Coordinates of N, CA and C and ligand atoms in Angstrom, one line a residue:
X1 N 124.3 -14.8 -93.1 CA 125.8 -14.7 -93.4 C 126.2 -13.2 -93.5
X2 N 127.5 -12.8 -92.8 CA 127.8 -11.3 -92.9 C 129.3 -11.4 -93.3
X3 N 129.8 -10.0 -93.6 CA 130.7 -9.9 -94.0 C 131.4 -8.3 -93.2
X4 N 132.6 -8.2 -92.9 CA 133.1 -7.0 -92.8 C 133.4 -6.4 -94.2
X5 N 132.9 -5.3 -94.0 CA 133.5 -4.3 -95.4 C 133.7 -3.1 -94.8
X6 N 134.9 -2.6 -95.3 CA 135.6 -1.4 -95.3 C 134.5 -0.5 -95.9
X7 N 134.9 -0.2 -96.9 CA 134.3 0.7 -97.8 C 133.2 0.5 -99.3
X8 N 132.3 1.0 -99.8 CA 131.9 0.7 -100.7 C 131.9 1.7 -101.4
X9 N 132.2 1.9 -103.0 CA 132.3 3.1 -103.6 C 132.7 2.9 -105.1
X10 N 132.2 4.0 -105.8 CA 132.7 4.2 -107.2 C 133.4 4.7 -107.4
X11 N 134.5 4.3 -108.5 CA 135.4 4.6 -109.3 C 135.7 3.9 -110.2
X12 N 137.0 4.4 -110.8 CA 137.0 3.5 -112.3 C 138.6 2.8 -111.8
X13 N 138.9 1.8 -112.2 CA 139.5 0.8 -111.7 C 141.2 1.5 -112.4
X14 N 142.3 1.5 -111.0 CA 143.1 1.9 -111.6 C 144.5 1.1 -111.7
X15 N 144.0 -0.2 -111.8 CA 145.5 -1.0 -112.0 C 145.5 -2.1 -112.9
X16 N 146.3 -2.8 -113.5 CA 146.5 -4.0 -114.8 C 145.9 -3.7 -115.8
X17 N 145.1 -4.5 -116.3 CA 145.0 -4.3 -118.0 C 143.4 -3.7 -118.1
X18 N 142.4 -3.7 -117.2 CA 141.5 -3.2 -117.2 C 141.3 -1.7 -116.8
X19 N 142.1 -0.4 -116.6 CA 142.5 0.1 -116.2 C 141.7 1.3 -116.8
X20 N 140.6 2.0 -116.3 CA 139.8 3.1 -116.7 C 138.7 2.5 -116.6
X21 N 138.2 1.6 -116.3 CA 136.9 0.3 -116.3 C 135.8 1.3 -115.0
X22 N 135.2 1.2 -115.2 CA 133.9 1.8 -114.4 C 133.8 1.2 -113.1
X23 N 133.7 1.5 -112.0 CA 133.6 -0.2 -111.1 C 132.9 -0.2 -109.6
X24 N 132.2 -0.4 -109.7 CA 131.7 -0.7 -107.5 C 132.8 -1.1 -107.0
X25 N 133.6 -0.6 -106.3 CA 134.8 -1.4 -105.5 C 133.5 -2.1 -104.3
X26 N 133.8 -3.1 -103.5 CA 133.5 -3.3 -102.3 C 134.5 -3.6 -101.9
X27 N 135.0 -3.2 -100.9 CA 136.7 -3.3 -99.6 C 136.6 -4.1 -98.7
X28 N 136.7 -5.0 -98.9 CA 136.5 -6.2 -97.7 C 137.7 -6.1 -96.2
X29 N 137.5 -6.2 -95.5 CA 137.9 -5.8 -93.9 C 138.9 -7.0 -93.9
X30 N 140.4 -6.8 -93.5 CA 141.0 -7.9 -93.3 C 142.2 -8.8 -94.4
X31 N 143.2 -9.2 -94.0 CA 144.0 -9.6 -95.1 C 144.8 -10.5 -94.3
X32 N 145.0 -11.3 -94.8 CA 146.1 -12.8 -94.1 C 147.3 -12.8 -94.7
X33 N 147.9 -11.6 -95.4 CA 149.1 -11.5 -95.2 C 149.5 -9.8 -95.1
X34 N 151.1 -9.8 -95.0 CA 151.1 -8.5 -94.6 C 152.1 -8.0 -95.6
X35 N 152.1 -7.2 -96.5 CA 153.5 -7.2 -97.4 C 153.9 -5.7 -97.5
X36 N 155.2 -5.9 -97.7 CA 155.9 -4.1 -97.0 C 155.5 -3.2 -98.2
X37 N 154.8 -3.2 -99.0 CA 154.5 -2.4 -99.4 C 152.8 -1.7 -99.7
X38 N 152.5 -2.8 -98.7 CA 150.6 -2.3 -98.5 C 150.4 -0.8 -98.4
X39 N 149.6 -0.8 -99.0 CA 149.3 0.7 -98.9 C 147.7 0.9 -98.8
X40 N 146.8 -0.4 -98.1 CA 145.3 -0.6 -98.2 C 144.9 0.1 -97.0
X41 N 144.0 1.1 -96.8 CA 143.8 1.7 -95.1 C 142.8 0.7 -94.9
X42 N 142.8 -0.3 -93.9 CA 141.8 -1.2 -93.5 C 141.8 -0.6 -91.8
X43 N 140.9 0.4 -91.6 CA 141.0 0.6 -90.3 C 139.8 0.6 -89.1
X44 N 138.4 0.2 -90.3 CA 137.0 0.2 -89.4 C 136.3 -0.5 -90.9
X45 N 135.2 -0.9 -89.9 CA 134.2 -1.9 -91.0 C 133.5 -1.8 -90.5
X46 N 132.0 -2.4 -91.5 CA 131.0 -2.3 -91.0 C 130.2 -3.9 -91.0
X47 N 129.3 -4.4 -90.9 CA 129.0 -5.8 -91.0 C 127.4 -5.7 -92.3
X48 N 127.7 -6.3 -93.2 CA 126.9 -6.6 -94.0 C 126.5 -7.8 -94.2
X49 N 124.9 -7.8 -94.5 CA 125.0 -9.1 -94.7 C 124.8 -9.0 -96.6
X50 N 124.3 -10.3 -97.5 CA 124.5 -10.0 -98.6 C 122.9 -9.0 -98.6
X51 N 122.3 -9.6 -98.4 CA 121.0 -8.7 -99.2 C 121.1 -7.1 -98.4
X52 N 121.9 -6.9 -97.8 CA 122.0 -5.6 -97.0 C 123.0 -5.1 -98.5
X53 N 124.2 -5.4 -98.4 CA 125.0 -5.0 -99.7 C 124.6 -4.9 -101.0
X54 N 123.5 -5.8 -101.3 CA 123.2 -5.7 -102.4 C 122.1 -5.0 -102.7
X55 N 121.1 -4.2 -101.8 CA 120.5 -3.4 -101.2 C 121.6 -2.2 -101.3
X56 N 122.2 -2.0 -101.0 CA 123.4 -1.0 -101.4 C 123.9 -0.5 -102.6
X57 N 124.1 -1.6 -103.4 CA 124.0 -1.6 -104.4 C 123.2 -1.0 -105.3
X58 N 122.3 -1.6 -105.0 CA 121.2 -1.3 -105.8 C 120.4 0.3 -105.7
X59 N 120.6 1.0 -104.3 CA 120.4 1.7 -104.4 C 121.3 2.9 -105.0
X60 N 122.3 3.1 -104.3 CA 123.4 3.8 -104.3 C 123.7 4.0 -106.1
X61 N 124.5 2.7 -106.6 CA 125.6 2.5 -107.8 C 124.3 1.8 -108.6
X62 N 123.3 2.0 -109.2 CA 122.1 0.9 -110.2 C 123.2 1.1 -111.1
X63 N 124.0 2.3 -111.9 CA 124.2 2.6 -113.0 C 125.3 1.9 -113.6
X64 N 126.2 1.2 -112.9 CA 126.9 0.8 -113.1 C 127.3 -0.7 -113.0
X65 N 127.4 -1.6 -114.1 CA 127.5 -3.1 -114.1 C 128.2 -4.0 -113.6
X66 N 129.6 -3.2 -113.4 CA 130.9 -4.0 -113.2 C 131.2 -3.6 -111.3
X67 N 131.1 -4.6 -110.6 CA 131.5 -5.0 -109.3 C 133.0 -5.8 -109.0
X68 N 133.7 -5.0 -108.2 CA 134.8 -5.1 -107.9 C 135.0 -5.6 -106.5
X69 N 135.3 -7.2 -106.1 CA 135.5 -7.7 -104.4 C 136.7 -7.4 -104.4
X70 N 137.3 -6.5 -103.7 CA 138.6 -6.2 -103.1 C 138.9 -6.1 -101.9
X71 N 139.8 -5.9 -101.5 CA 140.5 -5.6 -99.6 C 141.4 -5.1 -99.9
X72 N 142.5 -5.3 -98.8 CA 142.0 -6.9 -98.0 C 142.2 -8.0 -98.7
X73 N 142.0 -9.0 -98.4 CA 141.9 -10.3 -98.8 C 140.2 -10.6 -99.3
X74 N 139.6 -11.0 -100.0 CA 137.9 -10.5 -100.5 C 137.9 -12.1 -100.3
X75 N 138.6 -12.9 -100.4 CA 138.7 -14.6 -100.3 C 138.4 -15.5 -99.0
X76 N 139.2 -14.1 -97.8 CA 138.7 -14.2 -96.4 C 137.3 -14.3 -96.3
X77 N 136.2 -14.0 -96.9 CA 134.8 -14.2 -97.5 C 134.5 -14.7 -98.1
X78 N 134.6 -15.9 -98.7 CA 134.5 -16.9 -99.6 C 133.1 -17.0 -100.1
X79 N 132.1 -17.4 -99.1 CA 130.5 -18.2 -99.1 C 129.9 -16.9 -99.4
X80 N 130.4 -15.6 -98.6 CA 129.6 -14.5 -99.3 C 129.4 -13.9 -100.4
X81 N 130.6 -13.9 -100.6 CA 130.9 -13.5 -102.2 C 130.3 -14.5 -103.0
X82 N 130.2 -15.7 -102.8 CA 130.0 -16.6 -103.6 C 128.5 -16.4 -103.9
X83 N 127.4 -15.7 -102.6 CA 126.1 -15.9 -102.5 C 125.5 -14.1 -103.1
X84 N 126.6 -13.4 -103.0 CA 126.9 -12.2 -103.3 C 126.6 -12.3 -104.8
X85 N 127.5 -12.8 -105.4 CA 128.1 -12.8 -107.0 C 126.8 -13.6 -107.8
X86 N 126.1 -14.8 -106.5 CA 124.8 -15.4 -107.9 C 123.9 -14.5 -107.7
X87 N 123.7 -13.5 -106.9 CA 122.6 -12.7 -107.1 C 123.1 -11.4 -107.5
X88 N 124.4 -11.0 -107.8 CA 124.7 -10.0 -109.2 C 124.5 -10.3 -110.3
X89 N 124.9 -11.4 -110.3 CA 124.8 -12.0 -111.9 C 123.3 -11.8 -112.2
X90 N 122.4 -12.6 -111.6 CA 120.8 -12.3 -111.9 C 120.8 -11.3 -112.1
X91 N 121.4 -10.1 -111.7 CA 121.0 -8.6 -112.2 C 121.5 -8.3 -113.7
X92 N 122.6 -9.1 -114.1 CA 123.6 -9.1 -115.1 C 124.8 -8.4 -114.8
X93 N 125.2 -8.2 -114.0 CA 126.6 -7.6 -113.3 C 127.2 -8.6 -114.0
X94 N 128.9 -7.6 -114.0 CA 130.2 -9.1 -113.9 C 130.3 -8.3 -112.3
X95 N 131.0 -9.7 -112.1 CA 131.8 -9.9 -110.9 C 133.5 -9.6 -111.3
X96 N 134.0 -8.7 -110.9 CA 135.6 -9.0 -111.0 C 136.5 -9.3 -109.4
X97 N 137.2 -9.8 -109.5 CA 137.9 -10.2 -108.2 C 139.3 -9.9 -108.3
X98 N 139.9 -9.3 -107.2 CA 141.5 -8.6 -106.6 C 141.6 -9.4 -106.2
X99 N 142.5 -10.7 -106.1 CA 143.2 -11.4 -104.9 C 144.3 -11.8 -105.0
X100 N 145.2 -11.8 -103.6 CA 146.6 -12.3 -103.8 C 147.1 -13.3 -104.1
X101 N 146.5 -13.9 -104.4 CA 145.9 -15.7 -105.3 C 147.1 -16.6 -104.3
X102 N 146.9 -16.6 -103.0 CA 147.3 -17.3 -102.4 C 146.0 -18.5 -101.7
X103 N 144.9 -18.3 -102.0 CA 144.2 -19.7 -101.4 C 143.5 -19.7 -101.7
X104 N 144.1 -20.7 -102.7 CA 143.1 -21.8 -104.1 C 141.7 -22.3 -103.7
X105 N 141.9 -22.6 -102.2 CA 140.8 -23.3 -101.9 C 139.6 -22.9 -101.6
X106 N 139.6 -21.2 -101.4 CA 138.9 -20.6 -101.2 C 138.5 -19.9 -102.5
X107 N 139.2 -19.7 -103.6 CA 138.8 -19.5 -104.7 C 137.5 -20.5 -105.4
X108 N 138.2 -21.5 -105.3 CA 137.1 -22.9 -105.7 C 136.2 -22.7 -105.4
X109 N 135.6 -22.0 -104.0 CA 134.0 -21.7 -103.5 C 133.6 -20.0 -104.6
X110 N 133.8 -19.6 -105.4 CA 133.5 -18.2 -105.7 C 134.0 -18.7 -107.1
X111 N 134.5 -19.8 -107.7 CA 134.6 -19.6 -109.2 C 133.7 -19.4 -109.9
X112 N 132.4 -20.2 -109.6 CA 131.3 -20.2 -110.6 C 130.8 -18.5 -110.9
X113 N 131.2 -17.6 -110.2 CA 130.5 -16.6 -109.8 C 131.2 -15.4 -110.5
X114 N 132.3 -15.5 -110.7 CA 133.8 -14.6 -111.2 C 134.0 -14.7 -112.4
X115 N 134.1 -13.7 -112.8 CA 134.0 -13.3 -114.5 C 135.5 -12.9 -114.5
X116 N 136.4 -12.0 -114.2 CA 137.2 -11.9 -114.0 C 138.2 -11.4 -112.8
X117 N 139.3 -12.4 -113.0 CA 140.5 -12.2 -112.0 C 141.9 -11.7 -112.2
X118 N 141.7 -10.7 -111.2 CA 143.3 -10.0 -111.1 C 144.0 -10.4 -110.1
X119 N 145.1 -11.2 -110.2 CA 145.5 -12.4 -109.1 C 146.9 -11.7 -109.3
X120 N 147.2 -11.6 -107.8 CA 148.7 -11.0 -107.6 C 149.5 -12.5 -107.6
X121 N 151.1 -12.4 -108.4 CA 152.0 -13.3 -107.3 C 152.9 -12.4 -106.6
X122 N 153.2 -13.0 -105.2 CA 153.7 -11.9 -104.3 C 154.9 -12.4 -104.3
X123 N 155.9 -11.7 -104.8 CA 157.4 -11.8 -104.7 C 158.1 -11.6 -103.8
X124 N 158.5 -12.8 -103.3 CA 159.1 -12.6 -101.9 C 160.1 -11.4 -101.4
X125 N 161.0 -10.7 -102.5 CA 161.8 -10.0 -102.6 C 161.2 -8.5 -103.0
X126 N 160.0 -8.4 -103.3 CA 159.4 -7.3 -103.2 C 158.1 -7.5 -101.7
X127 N 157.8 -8.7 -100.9 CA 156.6 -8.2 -100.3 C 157.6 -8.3 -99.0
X128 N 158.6 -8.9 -98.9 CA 159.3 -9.3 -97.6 C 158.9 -10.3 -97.1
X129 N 157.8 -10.9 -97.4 CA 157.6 -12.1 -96.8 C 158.5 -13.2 -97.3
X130 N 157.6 -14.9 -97.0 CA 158.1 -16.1 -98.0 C 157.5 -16.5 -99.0
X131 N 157.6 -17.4 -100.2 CA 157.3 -17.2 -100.8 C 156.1 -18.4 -101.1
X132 N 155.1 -17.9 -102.4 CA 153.9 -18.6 -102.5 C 153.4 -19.2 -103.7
X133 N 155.0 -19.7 -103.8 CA 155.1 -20.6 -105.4 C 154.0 -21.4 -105.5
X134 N 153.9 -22.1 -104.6 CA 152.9 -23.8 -104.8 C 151.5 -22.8 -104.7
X135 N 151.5 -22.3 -103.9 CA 149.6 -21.6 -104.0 C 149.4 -21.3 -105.2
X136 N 150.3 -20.0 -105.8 CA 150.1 -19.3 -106.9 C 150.0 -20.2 -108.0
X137 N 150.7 -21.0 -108.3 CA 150.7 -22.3 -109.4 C 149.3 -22.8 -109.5
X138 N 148.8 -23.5 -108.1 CA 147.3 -24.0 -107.9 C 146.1 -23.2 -108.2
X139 N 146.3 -22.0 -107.5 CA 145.3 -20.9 -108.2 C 145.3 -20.7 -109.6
X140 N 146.3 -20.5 -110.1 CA 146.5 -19.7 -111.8 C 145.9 -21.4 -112.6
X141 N 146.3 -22.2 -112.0 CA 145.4 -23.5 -112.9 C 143.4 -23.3 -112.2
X142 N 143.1 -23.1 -111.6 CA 141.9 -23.1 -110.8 C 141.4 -21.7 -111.9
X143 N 142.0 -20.7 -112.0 CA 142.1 -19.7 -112.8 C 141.6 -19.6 -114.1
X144 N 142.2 -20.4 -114.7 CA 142.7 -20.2 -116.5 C 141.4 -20.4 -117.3
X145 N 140.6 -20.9 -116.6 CA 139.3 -20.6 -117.8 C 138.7 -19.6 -117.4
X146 N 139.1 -18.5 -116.6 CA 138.6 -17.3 -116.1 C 139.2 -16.1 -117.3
X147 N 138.6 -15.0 -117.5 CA 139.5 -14.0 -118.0 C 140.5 -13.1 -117.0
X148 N 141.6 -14.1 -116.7 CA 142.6 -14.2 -115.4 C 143.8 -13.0 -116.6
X149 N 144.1 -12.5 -115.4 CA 145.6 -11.4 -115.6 C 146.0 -12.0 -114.1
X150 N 147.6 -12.1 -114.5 CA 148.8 -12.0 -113.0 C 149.2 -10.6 -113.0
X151 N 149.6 -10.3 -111.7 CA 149.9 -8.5 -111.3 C 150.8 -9.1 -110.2
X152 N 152.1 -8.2 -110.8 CA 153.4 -8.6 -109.7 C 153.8 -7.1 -109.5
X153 N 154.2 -6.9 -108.5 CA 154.2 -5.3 -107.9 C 155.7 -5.5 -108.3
X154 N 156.8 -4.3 -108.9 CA 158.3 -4.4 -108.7 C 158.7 -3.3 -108.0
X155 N 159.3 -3.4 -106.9 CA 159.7 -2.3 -105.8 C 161.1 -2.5 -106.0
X156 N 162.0 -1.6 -105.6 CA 163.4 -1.2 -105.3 C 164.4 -3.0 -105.1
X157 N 163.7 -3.2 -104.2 CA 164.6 -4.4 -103.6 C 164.1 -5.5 -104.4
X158 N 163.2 -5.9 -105.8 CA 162.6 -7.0 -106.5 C 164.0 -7.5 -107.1
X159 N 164.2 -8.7 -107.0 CA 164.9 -9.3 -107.5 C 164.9 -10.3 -108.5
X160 N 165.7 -10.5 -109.6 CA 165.4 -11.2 -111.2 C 164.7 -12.8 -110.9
X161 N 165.3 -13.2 -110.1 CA 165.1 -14.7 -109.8 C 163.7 -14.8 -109.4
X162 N 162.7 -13.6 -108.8 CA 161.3 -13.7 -108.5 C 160.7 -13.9 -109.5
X163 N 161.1 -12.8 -110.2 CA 160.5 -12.4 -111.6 C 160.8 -13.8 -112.6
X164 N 161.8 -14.0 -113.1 CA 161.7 -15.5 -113.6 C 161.0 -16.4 -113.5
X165 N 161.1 -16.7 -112.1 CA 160.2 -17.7 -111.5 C 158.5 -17.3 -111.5
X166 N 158.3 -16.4 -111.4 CA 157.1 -15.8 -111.5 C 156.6 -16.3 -113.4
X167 N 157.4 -16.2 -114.2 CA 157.1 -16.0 -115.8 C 157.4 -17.8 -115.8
X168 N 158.2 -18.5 -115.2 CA 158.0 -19.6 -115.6 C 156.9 -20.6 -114.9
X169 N 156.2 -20.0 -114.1 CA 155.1 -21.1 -113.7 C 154.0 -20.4 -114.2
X170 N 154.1 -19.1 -114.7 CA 152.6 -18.9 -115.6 C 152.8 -19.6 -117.3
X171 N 153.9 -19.9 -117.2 CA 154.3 -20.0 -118.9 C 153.9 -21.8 -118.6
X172 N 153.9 -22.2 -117.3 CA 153.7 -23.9 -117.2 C 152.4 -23.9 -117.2
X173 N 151.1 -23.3 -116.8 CA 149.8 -23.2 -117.1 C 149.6 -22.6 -118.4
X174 N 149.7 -21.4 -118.5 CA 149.4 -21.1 -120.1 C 149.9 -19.6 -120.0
X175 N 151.0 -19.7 -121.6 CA 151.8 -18.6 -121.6 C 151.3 -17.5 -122.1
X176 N 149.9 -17.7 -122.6 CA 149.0 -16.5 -123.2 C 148.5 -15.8 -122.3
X177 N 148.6 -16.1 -120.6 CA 148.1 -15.5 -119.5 C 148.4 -14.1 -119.2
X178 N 148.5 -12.9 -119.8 CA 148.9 -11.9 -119.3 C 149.9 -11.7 -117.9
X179 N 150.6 -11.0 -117.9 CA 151.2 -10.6 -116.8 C 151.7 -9.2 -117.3
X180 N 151.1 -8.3 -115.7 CA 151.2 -6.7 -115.1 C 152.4 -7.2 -114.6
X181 N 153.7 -5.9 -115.0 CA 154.5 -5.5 -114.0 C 154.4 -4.3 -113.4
X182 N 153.8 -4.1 -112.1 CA 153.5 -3.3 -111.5 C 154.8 -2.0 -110.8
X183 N 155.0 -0.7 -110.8 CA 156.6 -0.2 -110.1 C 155.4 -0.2 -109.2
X184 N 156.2 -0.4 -108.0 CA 155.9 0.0 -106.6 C 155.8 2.0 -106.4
X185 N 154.7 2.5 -106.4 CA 154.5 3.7 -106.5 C 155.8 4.5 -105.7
X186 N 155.9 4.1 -104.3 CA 156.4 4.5 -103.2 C 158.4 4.9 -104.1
X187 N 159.3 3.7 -105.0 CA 160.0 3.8 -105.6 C 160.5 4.8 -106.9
X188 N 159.3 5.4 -107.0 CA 159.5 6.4 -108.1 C 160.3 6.2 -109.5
X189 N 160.9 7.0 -110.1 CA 161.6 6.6 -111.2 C 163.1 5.6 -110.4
X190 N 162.7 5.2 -109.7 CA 164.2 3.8 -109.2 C 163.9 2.8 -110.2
X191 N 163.2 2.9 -110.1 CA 162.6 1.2 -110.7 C 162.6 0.5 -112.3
X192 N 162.7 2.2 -113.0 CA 162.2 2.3 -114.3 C 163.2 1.7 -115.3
X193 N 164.5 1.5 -115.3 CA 165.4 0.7 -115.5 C 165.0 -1.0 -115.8
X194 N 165.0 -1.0 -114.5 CA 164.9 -2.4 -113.7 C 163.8 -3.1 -114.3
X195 N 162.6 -2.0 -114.9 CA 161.1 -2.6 -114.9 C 161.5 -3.0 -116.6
X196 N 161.7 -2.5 -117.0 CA 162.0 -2.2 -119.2 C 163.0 -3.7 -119.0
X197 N 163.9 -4.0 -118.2 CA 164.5 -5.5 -118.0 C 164.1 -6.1 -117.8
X198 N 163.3 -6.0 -116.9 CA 162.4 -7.4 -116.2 C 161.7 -7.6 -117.4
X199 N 161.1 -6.6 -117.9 CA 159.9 -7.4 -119.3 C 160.6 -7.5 -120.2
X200 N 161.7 -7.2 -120.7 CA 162.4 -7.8 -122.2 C 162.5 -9.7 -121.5
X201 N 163.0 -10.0 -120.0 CA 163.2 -11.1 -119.7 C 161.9 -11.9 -119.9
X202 N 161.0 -11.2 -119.1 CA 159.8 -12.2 -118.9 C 159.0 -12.5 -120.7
X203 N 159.2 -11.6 -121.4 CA 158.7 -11.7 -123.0 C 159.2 -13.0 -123.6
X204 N 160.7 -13.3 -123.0 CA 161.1 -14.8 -123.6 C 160.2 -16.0 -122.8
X205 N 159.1 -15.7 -122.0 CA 158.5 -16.9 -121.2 C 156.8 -16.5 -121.6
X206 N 156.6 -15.5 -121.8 CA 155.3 -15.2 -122.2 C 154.5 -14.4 -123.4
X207 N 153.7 -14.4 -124.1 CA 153.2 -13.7 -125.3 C 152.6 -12.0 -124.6
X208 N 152.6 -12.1 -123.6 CA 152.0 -10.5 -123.2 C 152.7 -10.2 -122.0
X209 N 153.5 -9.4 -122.1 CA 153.6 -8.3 -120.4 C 153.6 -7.0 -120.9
X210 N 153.0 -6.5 -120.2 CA 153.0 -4.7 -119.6 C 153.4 -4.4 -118.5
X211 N 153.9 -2.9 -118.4 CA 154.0 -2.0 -117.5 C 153.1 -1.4 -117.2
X212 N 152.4 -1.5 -116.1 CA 151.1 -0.4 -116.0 C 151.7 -0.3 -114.9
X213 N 151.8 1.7 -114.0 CA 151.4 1.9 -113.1 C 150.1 2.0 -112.2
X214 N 149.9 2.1 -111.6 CA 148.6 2.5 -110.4 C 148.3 3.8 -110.6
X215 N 147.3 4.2 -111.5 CA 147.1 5.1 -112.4 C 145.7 6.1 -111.9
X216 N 145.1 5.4 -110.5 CA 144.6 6.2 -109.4 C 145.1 6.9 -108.8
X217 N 146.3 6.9 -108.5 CA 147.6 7.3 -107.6 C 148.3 8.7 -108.4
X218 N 148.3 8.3 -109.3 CA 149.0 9.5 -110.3 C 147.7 10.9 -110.1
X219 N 146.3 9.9 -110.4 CA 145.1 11.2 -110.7 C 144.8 11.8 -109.5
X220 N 145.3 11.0 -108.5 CA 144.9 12.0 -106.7 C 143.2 11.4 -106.7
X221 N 142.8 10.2 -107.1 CA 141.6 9.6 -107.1 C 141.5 7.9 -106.5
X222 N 140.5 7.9 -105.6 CA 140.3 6.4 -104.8 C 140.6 5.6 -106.2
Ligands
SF4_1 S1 147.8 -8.9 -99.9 FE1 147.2 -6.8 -100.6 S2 146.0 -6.1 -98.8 FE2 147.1 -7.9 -98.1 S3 148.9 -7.0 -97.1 FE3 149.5 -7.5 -99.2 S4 149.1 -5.6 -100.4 FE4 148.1 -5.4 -98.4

């Protein structure tokens, strides 16, 4: 079994509520959707298989516990990760997982393995696309016995009705779920208004939101 991967590397993790966390990123090659405000360089890969990566691992990063599957889409990889993650764990690793929690079905193969999930919902009105109400619903239930956070990016053009809708299908699974409001970096202080609104709104549907920026981006660091 192999896998494309972008990149593999340390850093400390710089978005949602884990935010300074120590972490092995692995960049998985590839993403099945495309949203206007990607900012991921996916532009060459290499082919790994797992015991090659984890071999990597091991050499390179021993010092460090916490493994990050990112992209890209890291879900486009399902069986690897999944074969990836039981033989981190035997090391004692967590596994944490980025995904744009659009395909539940592919999550299902990688739950047993995932310690924690940072699951985007993608707002149609911030990614340009359509939207991924019924996925995101399915996933964030597939989810909830995970130590799961939602991460909604808010760009210039986000509009209230996303956001709502976003707070009221996490408040239908469980309202203790955390939810990141992310400003779209590219928007600068436009947003800052708009973001202090959006969470006084979404606070009447949930017990936690924050503002966290992308707080790699600010340090000039991967
Ligand atoms: S899901 Fe993530 S990696 Fe894929 S296009 Fe959107 S922002 Fe980029």
């Amino acid at each position: 079994m192999r896998a494309k991967i972008s990149e593999i590397f340390f850093s400390i993790q710089g978005e949602g509520i884990y935010q300074g966390r120590p972490q092995i990123f692995v960049r998985f090659f590839g993403c099945n959707l495309h949203c206007r405000f990607c900012d991921t360089p996916l532009f060459s890969f290499r082919e790994y298989s797992v015991e090659g990566l984890l071999a990597e691992i091991n050499k390179t990063f021993s010092f460090c516990r916490q493994v990050c599957f990112t992209g890209g889409e890291p879900l486009l990889y399902a069986r690897f990760i999944r074969e990836a993650g039981r033989l981190l764990k035997r090391q004692s690793r967590q596994v944490f997982l980025e995904t744009n929690g659009v395909l539940p079905d592919k999550f299902e193969i990688v739950r047993d393995v995932v310690d924690i999930v940072s699951m985007d919902f993608k707002l149609p009105s911030s990614t340009g696309l359509g939207n991924f109400w019924r996925e995101h619903k399915i996933f964030l239930e597939k989810a909830r016995d995970k130590d799961v956070y939602v991460k909604a990016v808010i760009a210039c053009e986000t509009e209230l009705q996303d956001l709502v809708k976003t707070a009221e299908i996490i408040k239908s699974v469980d309202g203790n779920i955390p939810l990141v409001l992310q400003p779209e970096f590219s928007c600068g202080d436009k947003v800052s208004r708009k973001i202090d609104y959006f969470r006084d709104i979404a606070l009447k549907y949930l017990s936690r939101v924050e503002i966290i920026p992308q707080m790699h981006k600010y340090l000039g660091i991967r």
